[in-house]
Amino acid sequence: GEEDEEETNLDDEPRVFLQGTFEYGALSLAYSGIETFVKSADEVDEGNWRSLGTHTTDSNGRLEVDVPSDIMRTPGHYRVRQVAVTDHSMGRGSLFVLRPGTKCIVFDCDGTLTIGDQEIVMGFMADAVSMVYDPTPRKGAVSVVRMWAAKGYQPVYLSGRQGSYYNLTRDWLIKHGFPPGPIRLTDNHVPTLPVWPSVGKFKVNYMRSLQKQGLDVAYAYGNTRTDQRAYKEVGVPLGKTFLIGPHRGVGGTQPIKRFREHLQFIADLPDADVPTESVSLDW
């Protein structure tokens, strides 16, 4: 199963829902019953899961589950499990309930948190032949993201990867020690080049959706001109836009040569004035 991360703030009046897609390879799990469970990530008791009921997927294996109002009004990070009633296969995901004014730190993945855009290509090729490839993280990348999270800012992982890579992306972040945060990938099922018409506009639309919910896209990290343009489009100041790799510093952005040399900059910043509620840095 593959789940989309959802985030909401406490003043939301429109319907808020969890969305999941269930597939076995290229085969969608259509018209099947899925039971959804949620639990606060800060709860130690692993048995304290709350059922949100059983819902039926559509012809494409998708389903939507409304989030209860009491959860919407209680900020924090919630773990989500969606279980197929037929064979008990399970999808894992997260729900982030954030207060208005929460400062989000947006991170591109490939070439930013990993050592290069070629890493996802290697992963796609390995996955096609049922092999596992572990993309190499940039040195210091984990420390940078964890330091932001420890100071009360909300990491957001925004990538042009195809949506079917959600589980691989989430598992990779967990394996390498990155802190929890919404993961947003494209709706494509094939790799997408990091160009403006596809990935650039996708990233702009998602960041604008965060801003419309009252969240602050405060700082942003990337490695391409597409990233630089997308961050500029949503109003992230050049002084708070960081590029690493061959395009570092392009367009007046802040260049990063090594993440480890960037840690002191974060350490010197004040803690978030609207800190995230979750105390755990584990998924």
PDB file of C-alpha atoms in Angstrom:
ATOM      1  CA  GLY A   1       0.000   0.000   0.000  1.00  0.00           C
ATOM      2  CA  GLU A   2       1.017   3.564  -0.651  1.00  0.00           C
ATOM      3  CA  GLU A   3      -0.242   6.480   1.404  1.00  0.00           C
ATOM      4  CA  ASP A   4      -0.115  10.191   0.803  1.00  0.00           C
ATOM      5  CA  GLU A   5       0.996  12.391   3.673  1.00  0.00           C
ATOM      6  CA  GLU A   6      -1.593  14.909   4.781  1.00  0.00           C
ATOM      7  CA  GLU A   7      -1.077  18.060   6.794  1.00  0.00           C
ATOM      8  CA  THR A   8      -3.669  20.468   8.113  1.00  0.00           C
ATOM      9  CA  ASN A   9      -3.829  23.416  10.457  1.00  0.00           C
ATOM     10  CA  LEU A  10      -6.254  23.984  13.294  1.00  0.00           C
ATOM     11  CA  ASP A  11      -8.360  26.641  11.568  1.00  0.00           C
ATOM     12  CA  ASP A  12      -9.327  24.453   8.619  1.00  0.00           C
ATOM     13  CA  GLU A  13     -13.065  24.358   7.966  1.00  0.00           C
ATOM     14  CA  PRO A  14     -13.086  22.327   4.725  1.00  0.00           C
ATOM     15  CA  ARG A  15     -13.120  18.577   4.724  1.00  0.00           C
ATOM     16  CA  VAL A  16      -9.789  17.043   5.737  1.00  0.00           C
ATOM     17  CA  PHE A  17      -9.052  13.477   4.739  1.00  0.00           C
ATOM     18  CA  LEU A  18      -6.372  10.837   4.484  1.00  0.00           C
ATOM     19  CA  GLN A  19      -5.773   9.498   1.002  1.00  0.00           C
ATOM     20  CA  GLY A  20      -4.213   6.160   0.155  1.00  0.00           C
ATOM     21  CA  THR A  21      -3.483   4.142  -2.963  1.00  0.00           C
ATOM     22  CA  PHE A  22      -3.206   0.367  -2.808  1.00  0.00           C
ATOM     23  CA  GLU A  23      -1.294  -1.490  -5.482  1.00  0.00           C
ATOM     24  CA  TYR A  24       0.504  -4.773  -5.973  1.00  0.00           C
ATOM     25  CA  GLY A  25       3.162  -3.712  -8.457  1.00  0.00           C
ATOM     26  CA  ALA A  26       1.234  -2.363 -11.457  1.00  0.00           C
ATOM     27  CA  LEU A  27      -2.029  -3.999 -10.282  1.00  0.00           C
ATOM     28  CA  SER A  28      -4.412  -1.766  -8.342  1.00  0.00           C
ATOM     29  CA  LEU A  29      -6.332  -3.194  -5.395  1.00  0.00           C
ATOM     30  CA  ALA A  30      -9.743  -2.102  -6.702  1.00  0.00           C
ATOM     31  CA  TYR A  31     -13.055  -2.258  -4.818  1.00  0.00           C
ATOM     32  CA  SER A  32     -11.456  -3.690  -1.699  1.00  0.00           C
ATOM     33  CA  GLY A  33     -12.086  -2.999   1.967  1.00  0.00           C
ATOM     34  CA  ILE A  34      -9.356  -1.103   3.809  1.00  0.00           C
ATOM     35  CA  GLU A  35      -9.424  -0.402   7.542  1.00  0.00           C
ATOM     36  CA  THR A  36      -7.604   2.725   8.722  1.00  0.00           C
ATOM     37  CA  PHE A  37      -5.925   3.125  12.103  1.00  0.00           C
ATOM     38  CA  VAL A  38      -4.257   6.197  13.652  1.00  0.00           C
ATOM     39  CA  LYS A  39      -2.151   6.776  16.754  1.00  0.00           C
ATOM     40  CA  SER A  40      -0.176   9.718  18.115  1.00  0.00           C
ATOM     41  CA  ALA A  41       3.523   9.291  17.388  1.00  0.00           C
ATOM     42  CA  ASP A  42       4.284  10.425  20.936  1.00  0.00           C
ATOM     43  CA  GLU A  43       2.332   7.544  22.502  1.00  0.00           C
ATOM     44  CA  VAL A  44       4.572   4.764  23.771  1.00  0.00           C
ATOM     45  CA  ASP A  45       1.846   2.098  23.918  1.00  0.00           C
ATOM     46  CA  GLU A  46       1.965   0.285  20.562  1.00  0.00           C
ATOM     47  CA  GLY A  47      -1.467  -1.234  21.169  1.00  0.00           C
ATOM     48  CA  ASN A  48      -3.264   2.100  21.416  1.00  0.00           C
ATOM     49  CA  TRP A  49      -4.410   2.368  17.778  1.00  0.00           C
ATOM     50  CA  ARG A  50      -7.740   3.989  16.943  1.00  0.00           C
ATOM     51  CA  SER A  51      -9.809   2.622  14.081  1.00  0.00           C
ATOM     52  CA  LEU A  52     -11.368   5.125  11.680  1.00  0.00           C
ATOM     53  CA  GLY A  53     -13.475   2.398  10.108  1.00  0.00           C
ATOM     54  CA  THR A  54     -13.375   0.330   6.936  1.00  0.00           C
ATOM     55  CA  HIS A  55     -13.710   1.978   3.518  1.00  0.00           C
ATOM     56  CA  THR A  56     -13.756   0.651  -0.042  1.00  0.00           C
ATOM     57  CA  THR A  57     -11.189   1.587  -2.677  1.00  0.00           C
ATOM     58  CA  ASP A  58     -12.283   2.849  -6.087  1.00  0.00           C
ATOM     59  CA  SER A  59     -11.433   1.324  -9.465  1.00  0.00           C
ATOM     60  CA  ASN A  60      -7.872   2.708  -9.213  1.00  0.00           C
ATOM     61  CA  GLY A  61      -7.215   1.368  -5.737  1.00  0.00           C
ATOM     62  CA  ARG A  62      -7.641   4.789  -4.113  1.00  0.00           C
ATOM     63  CA  LEU A  63      -9.651   5.713  -1.054  1.00  0.00           C
ATOM     64  CA  GLU A  64     -10.268   8.734   1.141  1.00  0.00           C
ATOM     65  CA  VAL A  65     -10.916   8.638   4.874  1.00  0.00           C
ATOM     66  CA  ASP A  66     -12.251  11.654   6.754  1.00  0.00           C
ATOM     67  CA  VAL A  67     -10.157  12.812   9.703  1.00  0.00           C
ATOM     68  CA  PRO A  68     -12.230  13.140  12.918  1.00  0.00           C
ATOM     69  CA  SER A  69     -12.620  16.679  14.247  1.00  0.00           C
ATOM     70  CA  ASP A  70     -10.993  15.871  17.608  1.00  0.00           C
ATOM     71  CA  ILE A  71      -7.771  14.838  15.825  1.00  0.00           C
ATOM     72  CA  MET A  72      -7.920  17.925  13.590  1.00  0.00           C
ATOM     73  CA  ARG A  73      -8.040  20.058  16.749  1.00  0.00           C
ATOM     74  CA  THR A  74      -5.102  18.309  18.438  1.00  0.00           C
ATOM     75  CA  PRO A  75      -1.786  19.303  16.837  1.00  0.00           C
ATOM     76  CA  GLY A  76       0.922  16.697  16.450  1.00  0.00           C
ATOM     77  CA  HIS A  77       2.266  13.873  14.340  1.00  0.00           C
ATOM     78  CA  TYR A  78       0.010  10.841  13.951  1.00  0.00           C
ATOM     79  CA  ARG A  79       1.061   7.463  12.615  1.00  0.00           C
ATOM     80  CA  VAL A  80      -1.338   5.943  10.089  1.00  0.00           C
ATOM     81  CA  ARG A  81      -1.843   2.282   9.173  1.00  0.00           C
ATOM     82  CA  GLN A  82      -4.210   1.105   6.436  1.00  0.00           C
ATOM     83  CA  VAL A  83      -4.887  -2.622   6.320  1.00  0.00           C
ATOM     84  CA  ALA A  84      -6.503  -4.612   3.495  1.00  0.00           C
ATOM     85  CA  VAL A  85      -9.204  -6.811   5.005  1.00  0.00           C
ATOM     86  CA  THR A  86      -8.607  -9.562   2.415  1.00  0.00           C
ATOM     87  CA  ASP A  87      -4.945 -10.425   3.005  1.00  0.00           C
ATOM     88  CA  HIS A  88      -3.983  -8.012   5.818  1.00  0.00           C
ATOM     89  CA  SER A  89      -1.306  -6.287   3.698  1.00  0.00           C
ATOM     90  CA  MET A  90      -0.574  -2.894   5.198  1.00  0.00           C
ATOM     91  CA  GLY A  91       0.328   0.634   4.097  1.00  0.00           C
ATOM     92  CA  ARG A  92       2.061   3.044   6.466  1.00  0.00           C
ATOM     93  CA  GLY A  93       1.933   6.814   6.483  1.00  0.00           C
ATOM     94  CA  SER A  94       1.594   9.912   8.617  1.00  0.00           C
ATOM     95  CA  LEU A  95      -0.807  12.723   9.414  1.00  0.00           C
ATOM     96  CA  PHE A  96       0.618  16.069  10.549  1.00  0.00           C
ATOM     97  CA  VAL A  97      -1.736  18.492  12.295  1.00  0.00           C
ATOM     98  CA  LEU A  98       0.057  21.845  12.418  1.00  0.00           C
ATOM     99  CA  ARG A  99      -0.843  25.128  14.042  1.00  0.00           C
ATOM    100  CA  PRO A 100      -1.228  28.236  11.840  1.00  0.00           C
ATOM    101  CA  GLY A 101       2.112  29.979  11.556  1.00  0.00           C
ATOM    102  CA  THR A 102       4.147  26.786  11.771  1.00  0.00           C
ATOM    103  CA  LYS A 103       7.411  27.356   9.909  1.00  0.00           C
ATOM    104  CA  CYS A 104       8.067  24.688   7.281  1.00  0.00           C
ATOM    105  CA  ILE A 105      11.523  23.867   5.922  1.00  0.00           C
ATOM    106  CA  VAL A 106      11.149  22.419   2.428  1.00  0.00           C
ATOM    107  CA  PHE A 107      13.709  19.893   1.217  1.00  0.00           C
ATOM    108  CA  ASP A 108      14.111  18.521  -2.266  1.00  0.00           C
ATOM    109  CA  CYS A 109      15.359  14.921  -2.135  1.00  0.00           C
ATOM    110  CA  ASP A 110      17.412  13.817  -5.141  1.00  0.00           C
ATOM    111  CA  GLY A 111      20.645  15.734  -5.522  1.00  0.00           C
ATOM    112  CA  THR A 112      19.886  17.648  -2.321  1.00  0.00           C
ATOM    113  CA  LEU A 113      19.544  15.073   0.442  1.00  0.00           C
ATOM    114  CA  THR A 114      21.163  12.430  -1.782  1.00  0.00           C
ATOM    115  CA  ILE A 115      24.513  12.813  -3.554  1.00  0.00           C
ATOM    116  CA  GLY A 116      22.940  13.259  -7.002  1.00  0.00           C
ATOM    117  CA  ASP A 117      19.870  13.034  -9.209  1.00  0.00           C
ATOM    118  CA  GLN A 118      21.262   9.805 -10.669  1.00  0.00           C
ATOM    119  CA  GLU A 119      20.507   8.050  -7.384  1.00  0.00           C
ATOM    120  CA  ILE A 120      16.783   7.819  -8.084  1.00  0.00           C
ATOM    121  CA  VAL A 121      17.498   6.496 -11.580  1.00  0.00           C
ATOM    122  CA  MET A 122      19.621   3.746 -10.059  1.00  0.00           C
ATOM    123  CA  GLY A 123      16.814   3.010  -7.629  1.00  0.00           C
ATOM    124  CA  PHE A 124      14.224   2.838 -10.396  1.00  0.00           C
ATOM    125  CA  MET A 125      16.366   0.441 -12.428  1.00  0.00           C
ATOM    126  CA  ALA A 126      16.975  -1.778  -9.407  1.00  0.00           C
ATOM    127  CA  ASP A 127      13.293  -1.778  -8.458  1.00  0.00           C
ATOM    128  CA  ALA A 128      12.338  -2.822 -12.016  1.00  0.00           C
ATOM    129  CA  VAL A 129      14.286  -6.063 -11.572  1.00  0.00           C
ATOM    130  CA  SER A 130      13.170  -6.589  -7.950  1.00  0.00           C
ATOM    131  CA  MET A 131      16.494  -5.500  -6.499  1.00  0.00           C
ATOM    132  CA  VAL A 132      17.142  -2.994  -3.734  1.00  0.00           C
ATOM    133  CA  TYR A 133      19.338   0.067  -4.214  1.00  0.00           C
ATOM    134  CA  ASP A 134      20.042   2.361  -1.285  1.00  0.00           C
ATOM    135  CA  PRO A 135      20.603   5.945  -2.497  1.00  0.00           C
ATOM    136  CA  THR A 136      23.596   7.558  -0.817  1.00  0.00           C
ATOM    137  CA  PRO A 137      22.727  10.532   1.420  1.00  0.00           C
ATOM    138  CA  ARG A 138      24.911  13.636   1.320  1.00  0.00           C
ATOM    139  CA  LYS A 139      27.240  13.874   4.288  1.00  0.00           C
ATOM    140  CA  GLY A 140      25.689  16.072   6.925  1.00  0.00           C
ATOM    141  CA  ALA A 141      22.211  16.080   5.354  1.00  0.00           C
ATOM    142  CA  VAL A 142      20.628  14.130   8.215  1.00  0.00           C
ATOM    143  CA  SER A 143      22.189  16.449  10.802  1.00  0.00           C
ATOM    144  CA  VAL A 144      20.858  19.526   8.990  1.00  0.00           C
ATOM    145  CA  VAL A 145      17.264  18.263   8.847  1.00  0.00           C
ATOM    146  CA  ARG A 146      17.321  16.937  12.424  1.00  0.00           C
ATOM    147  CA  MET A 147      18.669  20.245  13.730  1.00  0.00           C
ATOM    148  CA  TRP A 148      15.787  22.147  12.100  1.00  0.00           C
ATOM    149  CA  ALA A 149      13.302  19.649  13.612  1.00  0.00           C
ATOM    150  CA  ALA A 150      14.899  19.874  17.073  1.00  0.00           C
ATOM    151  CA  LYS A 151      14.401  23.654  17.007  1.00  0.00           C
ATOM    152  CA  GLY A 152      10.656  23.245  16.398  1.00  0.00           C
ATOM    153  CA  TYR A 153      10.518  23.709  12.622  1.00  0.00           C
ATOM    154  CA  GLN A 154       8.596  21.259  10.404  1.00  0.00           C
ATOM    155  CA  PRO A 155      10.615  19.473   7.695  1.00  0.00           C
ATOM    156  CA  VAL A 156       8.720  18.886   4.446  1.00  0.00           C
ATOM    157  CA  TYR A 157      10.074  16.444   1.852  1.00  0.00           C
ATOM    158  CA  LEU A 158       8.981  17.699  -1.568  1.00  0.00           C
ATOM    159  CA  SER A 159      10.227  15.661  -4.519  1.00  0.00           C
ATOM    160  CA  GLY A 160       9.534  15.202  -8.213  1.00  0.00           C
ATOM    161  CA  ARG A 161       9.774  11.436  -7.721  1.00  0.00           C
ATOM    162  CA  GLN A 162       6.894   9.365  -9.028  1.00  0.00           C
ATOM    163  CA  GLY A 163       4.126   8.729  -6.492  1.00  0.00           C
ATOM    164  CA  SER A 164       4.667   4.976  -6.594  1.00  0.00           C
ATOM    165  CA  TYR A 165       7.985   5.652  -4.840  1.00  0.00           C
ATOM    166  CA  TYR A 166       6.288   6.764  -1.641  1.00  0.00           C
ATOM    167  CA  ASN A 167       7.137   3.642   0.354  1.00  0.00           C
ATOM    168  CA  LEU A 168      10.719   3.574  -0.920  1.00  0.00           C
ATOM    169  CA  THR A 169      11.139   7.257  -0.058  1.00  0.00           C
ATOM    170  CA  ARG A 170       9.659   6.908   3.412  1.00  0.00           C
ATOM    171  CA  ASP A 171      11.698   3.785   4.195  1.00  0.00           C
ATOM    172  CA  TRP A 172      14.875   5.524   3.012  1.00  0.00           C
ATOM    173  CA  LEU A 173      14.247   8.559   5.208  1.00  0.00           C
ATOM    174  CA  ILE A 174      13.628   6.323   8.225  1.00  0.00           C
ATOM    175  CA  LYS A 175      16.650   4.091   7.549  1.00  0.00           C
ATOM    176  CA  HIS A 176      19.039   7.023   7.412  1.00  0.00           C
ATOM    177  CA  GLY A 177      17.642   8.833  10.448  1.00  0.00           C
ATOM    178  CA  PHE A 178      15.808  11.769   8.870  1.00  0.00           C
ATOM    179  CA  PRO A 179      13.087  13.205  11.157  1.00  0.00           C
ATOM    180  CA  PRO A 180       9.358  12.890  10.398  1.00  0.00           C
ATOM    181  CA  GLY A 181       7.709  15.243   7.963  1.00  0.00           C
ATOM    182  CA  PRO A 182       5.131  15.276   5.175  1.00  0.00           C
ATOM    183  CA  ILE A 183       6.315  13.498   2.024  1.00  0.00           C
ATOM    184  CA  ARG A 184       4.868  14.853  -1.192  1.00  0.00           C
ATOM    185  CA  LEU A 185       5.612  13.174  -4.528  1.00  0.00           C
ATOM    186  CA  THR A 186       4.045  13.562  -7.964  1.00  0.00           C
ATOM    187  CA  ASP A 187       1.069  11.498  -9.106  1.00  0.00           C
ATOM    188  CA  ASN A 188       3.139   9.947 -11.898  1.00  0.00           C
ATOM    189  CA  HIS A 189       4.077   6.272 -12.057  1.00  0.00           C
ATOM    190  CA  VAL A 190       7.274   6.839 -14.045  1.00  0.00           C
ATOM    191  CA  PRO A 191      10.356   8.979 -13.330  1.00  0.00           C
ATOM    192  CA  THR A 192       9.968  12.697 -14.057  1.00  0.00           C
ATOM    193  CA  LEU A 193      12.788  14.980 -15.155  1.00  0.00           C
ATOM    194  CA  PRO A 194      13.391  17.969 -12.822  1.00  0.00           C
ATOM    195  CA  VAL A 195      12.122  20.521 -15.341  1.00  0.00           C
ATOM    196  CA  TRP A 196       9.773  23.459 -14.827  1.00  0.00           C
ATOM    197  CA  PRO A 197       6.616  22.381 -16.751  1.00  0.00           C
ATOM    198  CA  SER A 198       6.286  19.207 -14.714  1.00  0.00           C
ATOM    199  CA  VAL A 199       8.226  19.185 -11.454  1.00  0.00           C
ATOM    200  CA  GLY A 200       8.563  22.956 -11.027  1.00  0.00           C
ATOM    201  CA  LYS A 201       4.864  23.716 -11.280  1.00  0.00           C
ATOM    202  CA  PHE A 202       4.036  20.676  -9.140  1.00  0.00           C
ATOM    203  CA  LYS A 203       6.252  21.985  -6.350  1.00  0.00           C
ATOM    204  CA  VAL A 204       4.816  25.502  -6.609  1.00  0.00           C
ATOM    205  CA  ASN A 205       1.251  24.199  -6.352  1.00  0.00           C
ATOM    206  CA  TYR A 206       2.043  22.124  -3.284  1.00  0.00           C
ATOM    207  CA  MET A 207       3.864  24.923  -1.448  1.00  0.00           C
ATOM    208  CA  ARG A 208       1.021  27.312  -2.222  1.00  0.00           C
ATOM    209  CA  SER A 209      -1.398  24.788  -0.727  1.00  0.00           C
ATOM    210  CA  LEU A 210       0.643  24.899   2.487  1.00  0.00           C
ATOM    211  CA  GLN A 211       0.553  28.691   2.495  1.00  0.00           C
ATOM    212  CA  LYS A 212      -3.212  28.740   1.943  1.00  0.00           C
ATOM    213  CA  GLN A 213      -3.553  26.656   5.115  1.00  0.00           C
ATOM    214  CA  GLY A 214      -1.709  29.312   7.089  1.00  0.00           C
ATOM    215  CA  LEU A 215       1.682  27.594   7.133  1.00  0.00           C
ATOM    216  CA  ASP A 216       4.908  29.512   6.567  1.00  0.00           C
ATOM    217  CA  VAL A 217       7.311  28.156   3.930  1.00  0.00           C
ATOM    218  CA  ALA A 218      10.219  29.742   5.771  1.00  0.00           C
ATOM    219  CA  TYR A 219      13.349  28.171   4.271  1.00  0.00           C
ATOM    220  CA  ALA A 220      13.952  25.894   1.301  1.00  0.00           C
ATOM    221  CA  TYR A 221      16.716  23.606   0.026  1.00  0.00           C
ATOM    222  CA  GLY A 222      17.329  22.315  -3.479  1.00  0.00           C
ATOM    223  CA  ASN A 223      19.945  21.602  -6.126  1.00  0.00           C
ATOM    224  CA  THR A 224      18.502  22.722  -9.485  1.00  0.00           C
ATOM    225  CA  ARG A 225      17.428  25.880 -11.260  1.00  0.00           C
ATOM    226  CA  THR A 226      13.908  24.438 -11.183  1.00  0.00           C
ATOM    227  CA  ASP A 227      14.052  24.364  -7.372  1.00  0.00           C
ATOM    228  CA  GLN A 228      15.354  27.940  -7.272  1.00  0.00           C
ATOM    229  CA  ARG A 229      12.554  29.170  -9.533  1.00  0.00           C
ATOM    230  CA  ALA A 230       9.857  27.274  -7.613  1.00  0.00           C
ATOM    231  CA  TYR A 231      10.966  28.665  -4.252  1.00  0.00           C
ATOM    232  CA  LYS A 232      11.128  32.193  -5.680  1.00  0.00           C
ATOM    233  CA  GLU A 233       7.644  31.768  -7.164  1.00  0.00           C
ATOM    234  CA  VAL A 234       6.098  31.151  -3.722  1.00  0.00           C
ATOM    235  CA  GLY A 235       7.977  34.007  -2.076  1.00  0.00           C
ATOM    236  CA  VAL A 236      10.823  32.287  -0.227  1.00  0.00           C
ATOM    237  CA  PRO A 237      13.474  35.028   0.136  1.00  0.00           C
ATOM    238  CA  LEU A 238      16.799  34.464  -1.631  1.00  0.00           C
ATOM    239  CA  GLY A 239      18.515  34.753   1.737  1.00  0.00           C
ATOM    240  CA  LYS A 240      16.520  31.755   2.932  1.00  0.00           C
ATOM    241  CA  THR A 241      16.863  29.664  -0.219  1.00  0.00           C
ATOM    242  CA  PHE A 242      19.817  27.262  -0.206  1.00  0.00           C
ATOM    243  CA  LEU A 243      21.203  25.361  -3.187  1.00  0.00           C
ATOM    244  CA  ILE A 244      23.835  22.642  -3.018  1.00  0.00           C
ATOM    245  CA  GLY A 245      25.714  20.970  -5.852  1.00  0.00           C
ATOM    246  CA  PRO A 246      26.812  22.390  -9.232  1.00  0.00           C
ATOM    247  CA  HIS A 247      24.068  25.076  -9.231  1.00  0.00           C
ATOM    248  CA  ARG A 248      24.756  26.344  -5.715  1.00  0.00           C
ATOM    249  CA  GLY A 249      24.279  30.084  -5.466  1.00  0.00           C
ATOM    250  CA  VAL A 250      22.421  30.352  -8.776  1.00  0.00           C
ATOM    251  CA  GLY A 251      20.023  33.303  -9.065  1.00  0.00           C
ATOM    252  CA  GLY A 252      21.254  34.916  -5.866  1.00  0.00           C
ATOM    253  CA  THR A 253      20.460  31.916  -3.644  1.00  0.00           C
ATOM    254  CA  GLN A 254      22.664  30.960  -0.712  1.00  0.00           C
ATOM    255  CA  PRO A 255      25.345  28.460  -1.766  1.00  0.00           C
ATOM    256  CA  ILE A 256      26.117  25.390   0.312  1.00  0.00           C
ATOM    257  CA  LYS A 257      29.342  23.543  -0.408  1.00  0.00           C
ATOM    258  CA  ARG A 258      29.063  21.044   2.452  1.00  0.00           C
ATOM    259  CA  PHE A 259      26.100  20.519   4.760  1.00  0.00           C
ATOM    260  CA  ARG A 260      28.361  20.159   7.773  1.00  0.00           C
ATOM    261  CA  GLU A 261      29.551  23.733   7.275  1.00  0.00           C
ATOM    262  CA  HIS A 262      25.911  24.873   7.283  1.00  0.00           C
ATOM    263  CA  LEU A 263      25.049  23.529  10.740  1.00  0.00           C
ATOM    264  CA  GLN A 264      26.298  26.586  12.606  1.00  0.00           C
ATOM    265  CA  PHE A 265      23.944  28.817  10.607  1.00  0.00           C
ATOM    266  CA  ILE A 266      20.956  26.776  11.845  1.00  0.00           C
ATOM    267  CA  ALA A 267      22.301  26.584  15.392  1.00  0.00           C
ATOM    268  CA  ASP A 268      22.506  30.375  15.571  1.00  0.00           C
ATOM    269  CA  LEU A 269      18.851  30.846  14.585  1.00  0.00           C
ATOM    270  CA  PRO A 270      16.166  31.201  17.281  1.00  0.00           C
ATOM    271  CA  ASP A 271      13.858  28.295  17.971  1.00  0.00           C
ATOM    272  CA  ALA A 272      10.582  28.348  16.043  1.00  0.00           C
ATOM    273  CA  ASP A 273       8.072  30.801  17.535  1.00  0.00           C
ATOM    274  CA  VAL A 274       5.262  28.350  16.679  1.00  0.00           C
ATOM    275  CA  PRO A 275       6.980  25.031  17.394  1.00  0.00           C
ATOM    276  CA  THR A 276       5.666  21.689  16.231  1.00  0.00           C
ATOM    277  CA  GLU A 277       3.869  19.787  18.969  1.00  0.00           C
ATOM    278  CA  SER A 278       5.414  16.350  18.476  1.00  0.00           C
ATOM    279  CA  VAL A 279       8.389  15.666  20.740  1.00  0.00           C
ATOM    280  CA  SER A 280       9.551  12.556  18.905  1.00  0.00           C
ATOM    281  CA  LEU A 281      12.044  12.642  16.032  1.00  0.00           C
ATOM    282  CA  ASP A 282      11.054   9.065  15.121  1.00  0.00           C
ATOM    283  CA  TRP A 283       8.469   8.041  12.559  1.00  0.00           C
TER     284      TRP A 283
END
